Short mmCIF file of C-alpha atoms in Angstrom, two decimals:
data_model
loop_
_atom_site.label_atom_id
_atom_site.label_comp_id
_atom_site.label_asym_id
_atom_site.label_seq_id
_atom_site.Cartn_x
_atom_site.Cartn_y
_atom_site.Cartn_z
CA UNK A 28 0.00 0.00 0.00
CA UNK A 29 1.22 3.22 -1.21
CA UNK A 30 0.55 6.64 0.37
CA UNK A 31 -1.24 9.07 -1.77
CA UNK A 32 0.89 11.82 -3.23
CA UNK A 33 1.29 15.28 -1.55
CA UNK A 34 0.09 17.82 -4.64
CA UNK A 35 1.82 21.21 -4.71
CA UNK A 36 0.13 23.67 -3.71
CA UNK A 37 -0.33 26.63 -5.50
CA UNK A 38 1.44 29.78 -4.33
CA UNK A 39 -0.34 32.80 -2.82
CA UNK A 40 -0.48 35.00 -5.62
CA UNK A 41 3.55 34.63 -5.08
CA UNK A 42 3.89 34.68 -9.00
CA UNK A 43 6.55 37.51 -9.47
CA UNK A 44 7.18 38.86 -12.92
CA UNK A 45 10.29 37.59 -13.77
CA UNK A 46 10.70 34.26 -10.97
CA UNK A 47 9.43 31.10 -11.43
CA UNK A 48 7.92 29.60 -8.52
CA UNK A 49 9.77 25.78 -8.01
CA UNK A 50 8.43 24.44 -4.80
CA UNK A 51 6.37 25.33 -1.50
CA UNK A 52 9.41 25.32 1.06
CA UNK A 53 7.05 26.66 4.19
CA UNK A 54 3.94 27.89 4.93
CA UNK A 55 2.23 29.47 7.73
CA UNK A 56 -0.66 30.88 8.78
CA UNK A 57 0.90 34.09 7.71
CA UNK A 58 3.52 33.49 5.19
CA UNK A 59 4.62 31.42 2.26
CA UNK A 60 8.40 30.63 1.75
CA UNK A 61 8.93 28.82 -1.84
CA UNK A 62 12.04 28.03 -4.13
CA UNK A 63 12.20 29.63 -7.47
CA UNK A 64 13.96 30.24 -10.14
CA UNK A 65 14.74 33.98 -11.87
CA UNK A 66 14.15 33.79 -15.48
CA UNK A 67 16.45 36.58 -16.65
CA UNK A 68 19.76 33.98 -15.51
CA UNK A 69 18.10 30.72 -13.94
CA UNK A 70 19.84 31.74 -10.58
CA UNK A 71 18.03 29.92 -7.94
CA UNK A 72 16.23 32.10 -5.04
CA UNK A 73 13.83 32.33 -2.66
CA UNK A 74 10.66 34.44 -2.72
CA UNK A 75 8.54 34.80 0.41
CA UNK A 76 5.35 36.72 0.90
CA UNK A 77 3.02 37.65 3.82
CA UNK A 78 -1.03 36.69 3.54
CA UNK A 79 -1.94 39.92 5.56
CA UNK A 80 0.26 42.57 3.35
CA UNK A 81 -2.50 42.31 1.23
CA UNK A 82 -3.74 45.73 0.01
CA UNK A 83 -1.59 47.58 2.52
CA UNK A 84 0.59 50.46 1.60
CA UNK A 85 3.97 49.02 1.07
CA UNK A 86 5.17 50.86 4.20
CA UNK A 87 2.90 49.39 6.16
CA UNK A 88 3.53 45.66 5.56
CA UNK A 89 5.79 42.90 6.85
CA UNK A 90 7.83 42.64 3.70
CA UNK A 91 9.01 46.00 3.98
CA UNK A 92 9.58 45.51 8.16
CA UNK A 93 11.41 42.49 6.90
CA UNK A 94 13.48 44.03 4.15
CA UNK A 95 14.78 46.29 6.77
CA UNK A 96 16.15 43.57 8.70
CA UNK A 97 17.68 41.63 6.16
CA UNK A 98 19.55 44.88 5.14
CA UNK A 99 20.18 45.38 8.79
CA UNK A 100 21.73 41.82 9.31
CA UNK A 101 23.88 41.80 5.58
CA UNK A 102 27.27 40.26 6.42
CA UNK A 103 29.23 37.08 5.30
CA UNK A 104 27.29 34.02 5.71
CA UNK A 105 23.96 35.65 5.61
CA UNK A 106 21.86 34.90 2.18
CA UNK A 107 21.85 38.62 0.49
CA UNK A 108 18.33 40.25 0.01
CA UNK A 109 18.28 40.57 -3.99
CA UNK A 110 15.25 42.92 -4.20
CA UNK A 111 11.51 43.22 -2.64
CA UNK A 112 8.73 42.76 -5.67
CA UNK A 113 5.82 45.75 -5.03
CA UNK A 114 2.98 43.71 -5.85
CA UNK A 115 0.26 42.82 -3.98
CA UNK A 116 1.22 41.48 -1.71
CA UNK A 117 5.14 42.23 -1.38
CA UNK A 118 6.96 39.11 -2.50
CA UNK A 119 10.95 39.37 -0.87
CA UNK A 120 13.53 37.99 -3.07
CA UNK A 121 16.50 35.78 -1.41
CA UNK A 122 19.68 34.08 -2.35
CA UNK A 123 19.44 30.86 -2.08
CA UNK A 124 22.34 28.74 -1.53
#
């Protein structure tokens, strides 16, 4: 007996022009962490986005708290913050390693 097969789920509206969503890495009552893919080299990242930045200024949201941090933290041995996507919602952009 076999166990049935997990399906991907799809992302929450974590399409970002440009990435290509791989696979569903975490997610939370609040946020989605996936692996992707940015079609302009194929370099391998991670995007994450937060369910209630949803229609928020992008001031206001946890991306942008979060971008600050990641900034905040850049050093050796840290993945580097490529860019934050202003969508709706936010979608952060990671190295991944």
């Amino acid at each position: 007996m076999s166990l049935p097969r997990r399906a991907t789920r799809a992302p929450l509206s974590l399409v970002a022009d440009g990435y290509t969503p791989e696979k569903c890495r975490g997610q939370r009552g609040r946020s989605e962490v996936w692996a992707a893919v940015r079609a302009s080299d194929g370099r391998p990242v991670v995007l994450k986005a937060y369910a209630s930045d949803r229609g928020k200024p992008l001031a206001d949201t946890w991306a942008e708290t979060e971008r600050e941090l990641w900034r905040a933290a850049a050093t050796s041995g840290v993945p580097a913050l490529l860019e934050l996507v202003a969508q709706d919602p936010p979608v952060l952009v990671l190295e991944r390693a």
